């Protein structure tokens, strides 16, 4: 896993734990975080991406109003099977 993806997922996890009462649908949000980690724009840091993600998925994280969903966070879905097979990870 790239350092950027690892850092992103670590930051998102820490924020989700800190604000756990504001996260609705933990397993869904966790899955969306994994999917989003594959789509972080090249020009964005892991920290900025994690803050953007949490602004959308953690209620009240960005103040009173929920942040608009940036294009890179819309229509999230799991990475294709080939992404994992290319890394030598076999699905069961």
PDB file of C-alpha atoms in Angstrom:
ATOM      1  CA  UNK A   1       0.000   0.000   0.000  1.00  0.00           C
ATOM      2  CA  UNK A   2       1.317   3.432  -0.828  1.00  0.00           C
ATOM      3  CA  UNK A   3       2.338   5.684   2.041  1.00  0.00           C
ATOM      4  CA  UNK A   4      -0.311   8.211   1.047  1.00  0.00           C
ATOM      5  CA  UNK A   5      -3.084   5.618   1.242  1.00  0.00           C
ATOM      6  CA  UNK A   6      -1.774   4.288   4.558  1.00  0.00           C
ATOM      7  CA  UNK A   7      -1.552   7.767   6.050  1.00  0.00           C
ATOM      8  CA  UNK A   8      -5.029   8.657   4.762  1.00  0.00           C
ATOM      9  CA  UNK A   9      -6.606   5.537   6.259  1.00  0.00           C
ATOM     10  CA  UNK A  10      -4.795   6.008   9.568  1.00  0.00           C
ATOM     11  CA  UNK A  11      -5.950   9.627   9.879  1.00  0.00           C
ATOM     12  CA  UNK A  12      -9.539   8.740   8.918  1.00  0.00           C
ATOM     13  CA  UNK A  13      -9.542   5.892  11.457  1.00  0.00           C
ATOM     14  CA  UNK A  14      -8.315   8.160  14.245  1.00  0.00           C
ATOM     15  CA  UNK A  15     -10.933  10.804  13.429  1.00  0.00           C
ATOM     16  CA  UNK A  16     -13.692   8.187  13.262  1.00  0.00           C
ATOM     17  CA  UNK A  17     -12.691   6.820  16.676  1.00  0.00           C
ATOM     18  CA  UNK A  18     -12.573  10.304  18.181  1.00  0.00           C
ATOM     19  CA  UNK A  19     -16.004  11.196  16.745  1.00  0.00           C
ATOM     20  CA  UNK A  20     -17.536   7.716  16.860  1.00  0.00           C
ATOM     21  CA  UNK A  21     -20.948   8.946  17.995  1.00  0.00           C
ATOM     22  CA  UNK A  22     -21.144  11.084  14.830  1.00  0.00           C
ATOM     23  CA  UNK A  23     -20.405   8.276  12.375  1.00  0.00           C
ATOM     24  CA  UNK A  24     -23.541   6.619  11.052  1.00  0.00           C
ATOM     25  CA  UNK A  25     -23.000   3.227   9.470  1.00  0.00           C
ATOM     26  CA  UNK A  26     -19.452   2.440  10.556  1.00  0.00           C
ATOM     27  CA  UNK A  27     -18.906  -0.504   8.227  1.00  0.00           C
ATOM     28  CA  UNK A  28     -20.171   1.473   5.246  1.00  0.00           C
ATOM     29  CA  UNK A  29     -18.027   4.495   6.062  1.00  0.00           C
ATOM     30  CA  UNK A  30     -14.992   2.261   6.640  1.00  0.00           C
ATOM     31  CA  UNK A  31     -15.544   0.659   3.235  1.00  0.00           C
ATOM     32  CA  UNK A  32     -15.942   4.073   1.641  1.00  0.00           C
ATOM     33  CA  UNK A  33     -12.634   5.125   3.227  1.00  0.00           C
ATOM     34  CA  UNK A  34     -10.862   2.170   1.606  1.00  0.00           C
ATOM     35  CA  UNK A  35     -12.462   2.956  -1.754  1.00  0.00           C
ATOM     36  CA  UNK A  36     -11.582   6.649  -1.388  1.00  0.00           C
ATOM     37  CA  UNK A  37      -7.978   5.795  -0.552  1.00  0.00           C
ATOM     38  CA  UNK A  38      -7.586   4.523  -4.109  1.00  0.00           C
ATOM     39  CA  UNK A  39      -8.866   7.816  -5.557  1.00  0.00           C
ATOM     40  CA  UNK A  40      -6.945  10.513  -3.668  1.00  0.00           C
ATOM     41  CA  UNK A  41      -5.971  13.184  -6.208  1.00  0.00           C
ATOM     42  CA  UNK A  42      -2.227  13.306  -6.872  1.00  0.00           C
ATOM     43  CA  UNK A  43      -1.984  16.946  -5.836  1.00  0.00           C
ATOM     44  CA  UNK A  44      -3.732  16.332  -2.487  1.00  0.00           C
ATOM     45  CA  UNK A  45      -1.909  15.311   0.688  1.00  0.00           C
ATOM     46  CA  UNK A  46      -3.122  12.396   2.789  1.00  0.00           C
ATOM     47  CA  UNK A  47      -4.018  14.823   5.577  1.00  0.00           C
ATOM     48  CA  UNK A  48      -6.070  17.106   3.316  1.00  0.00           C
ATOM     49  CA  UNK A  49      -7.796  14.087   1.771  1.00  0.00           C
ATOM     50  CA  UNK A  50      -8.656  12.652   5.207  1.00  0.00           C
ATOM     51  CA  UNK A  51     -10.045  15.983   6.377  1.00  0.00           C
ATOM     52  CA  UNK A  52     -12.128  16.286   3.196  1.00  0.00           C
ATOM     53  CA  UNK A  53     -13.404  12.725   3.616  1.00  0.00           C
ATOM     54  CA  UNK A  54     -14.365  13.247   7.254  1.00  0.00           C
ATOM     55  CA  UNK A  55     -16.017  16.562   6.448  1.00  0.00           C
ATOM     56  CA  UNK A  56     -18.418  14.603   4.267  1.00  0.00           C
ATOM     57  CA  UNK A  57     -18.830  11.382   6.259  1.00  0.00           C
ATOM     58  CA  UNK A  58     -18.580  12.469   9.920  1.00  0.00           C
ATOM     59  CA  UNK A  59     -21.628  14.447  10.996  1.00  0.00           C
ATOM     60  CA  UNK A  60     -20.715  17.854  12.406  1.00  0.00           C
ATOM     61  CA  UNK A  61     -17.011  17.471  11.629  1.00  0.00           C
ATOM     62  CA  UNK A  62     -17.061  20.546   9.426  1.00  0.00           C
ATOM     63  CA  UNK A  63     -19.320  22.608  11.677  1.00  0.00           C
ATOM     64  CA  UNK A  64     -23.055  23.000  11.377  1.00  0.00           C
ATOM     65  CA  UNK A  65     -23.393  22.236   7.674  1.00  0.00           C
ATOM     66  CA  UNK A  66     -22.163  19.124   5.927  1.00  0.00           C
ATOM     67  CA  UNK A  67     -19.444  19.748   3.354  1.00  0.00           C
ATOM     68  CA  UNK A  68     -20.193  19.397  -0.342  1.00  0.00           C
ATOM     69  CA  UNK A  69     -19.007  16.117  -1.794  1.00  0.00           C
ATOM     70  CA  UNK A  70     -15.938  16.648  -3.988  1.00  0.00           C
ATOM     71  CA  UNK A  71     -15.881  14.785  -7.298  1.00  0.00           C
ATOM     72  CA  UNK A  72     -13.205  12.336  -6.138  1.00  0.00           C
ATOM     73  CA  UNK A  73     -15.483  11.201  -3.269  1.00  0.00           C
ATOM     74  CA  UNK A  74     -18.626  10.701  -5.333  1.00  0.00           C
ATOM     75  CA  UNK A  75     -19.871   7.286  -6.433  1.00  0.00           C
ATOM     76  CA  UNK A  76     -17.333   5.380  -4.340  1.00  0.00           C
ATOM     77  CA  UNK A  77     -17.060   1.665  -4.966  1.00  0.00           C
ATOM     78  CA  UNK A  78     -14.651  -1.082  -4.086  1.00  0.00           C
ATOM     79  CA  UNK A  79     -11.490  -1.311  -6.169  1.00  0.00           C
ATOM     80  CA  UNK A  80     -11.579  -3.948  -8.859  1.00  0.00           C
ATOM     81  CA  UNK A  81     -10.360  -7.432  -8.065  1.00  0.00           C
ATOM     82  CA  UNK A  82      -7.370  -6.870 -10.347  1.00  0.00           C
ATOM     83  CA  UNK A  83      -6.093  -4.102  -8.048  1.00  0.00           C
ATOM     84  CA  UNK A  84      -5.579  -6.685  -5.320  1.00  0.00           C
ATOM     85  CA  UNK A  85      -4.336  -9.426  -7.637  1.00  0.00           C
ATOM     86  CA  UNK A  86      -1.739  -7.035  -9.080  1.00  0.00           C
ATOM     87  CA  UNK A  87      -0.347  -6.686  -5.555  1.00  0.00           C
ATOM     88  CA  UNK A  88      -0.050 -10.423  -5.123  1.00  0.00           C
ATOM     89  CA  UNK A  89      -3.109 -10.608  -2.850  1.00  0.00           C
ATOM     90  CA  UNK A  90      -5.555 -13.316  -3.802  1.00  0.00           C
ATOM     91  CA  UNK A  91      -9.192 -13.039  -2.916  1.00  0.00           C
ATOM     92  CA  UNK A  92     -10.804 -16.021  -1.253  1.00  0.00           C
TER      93      UNK A  92
END
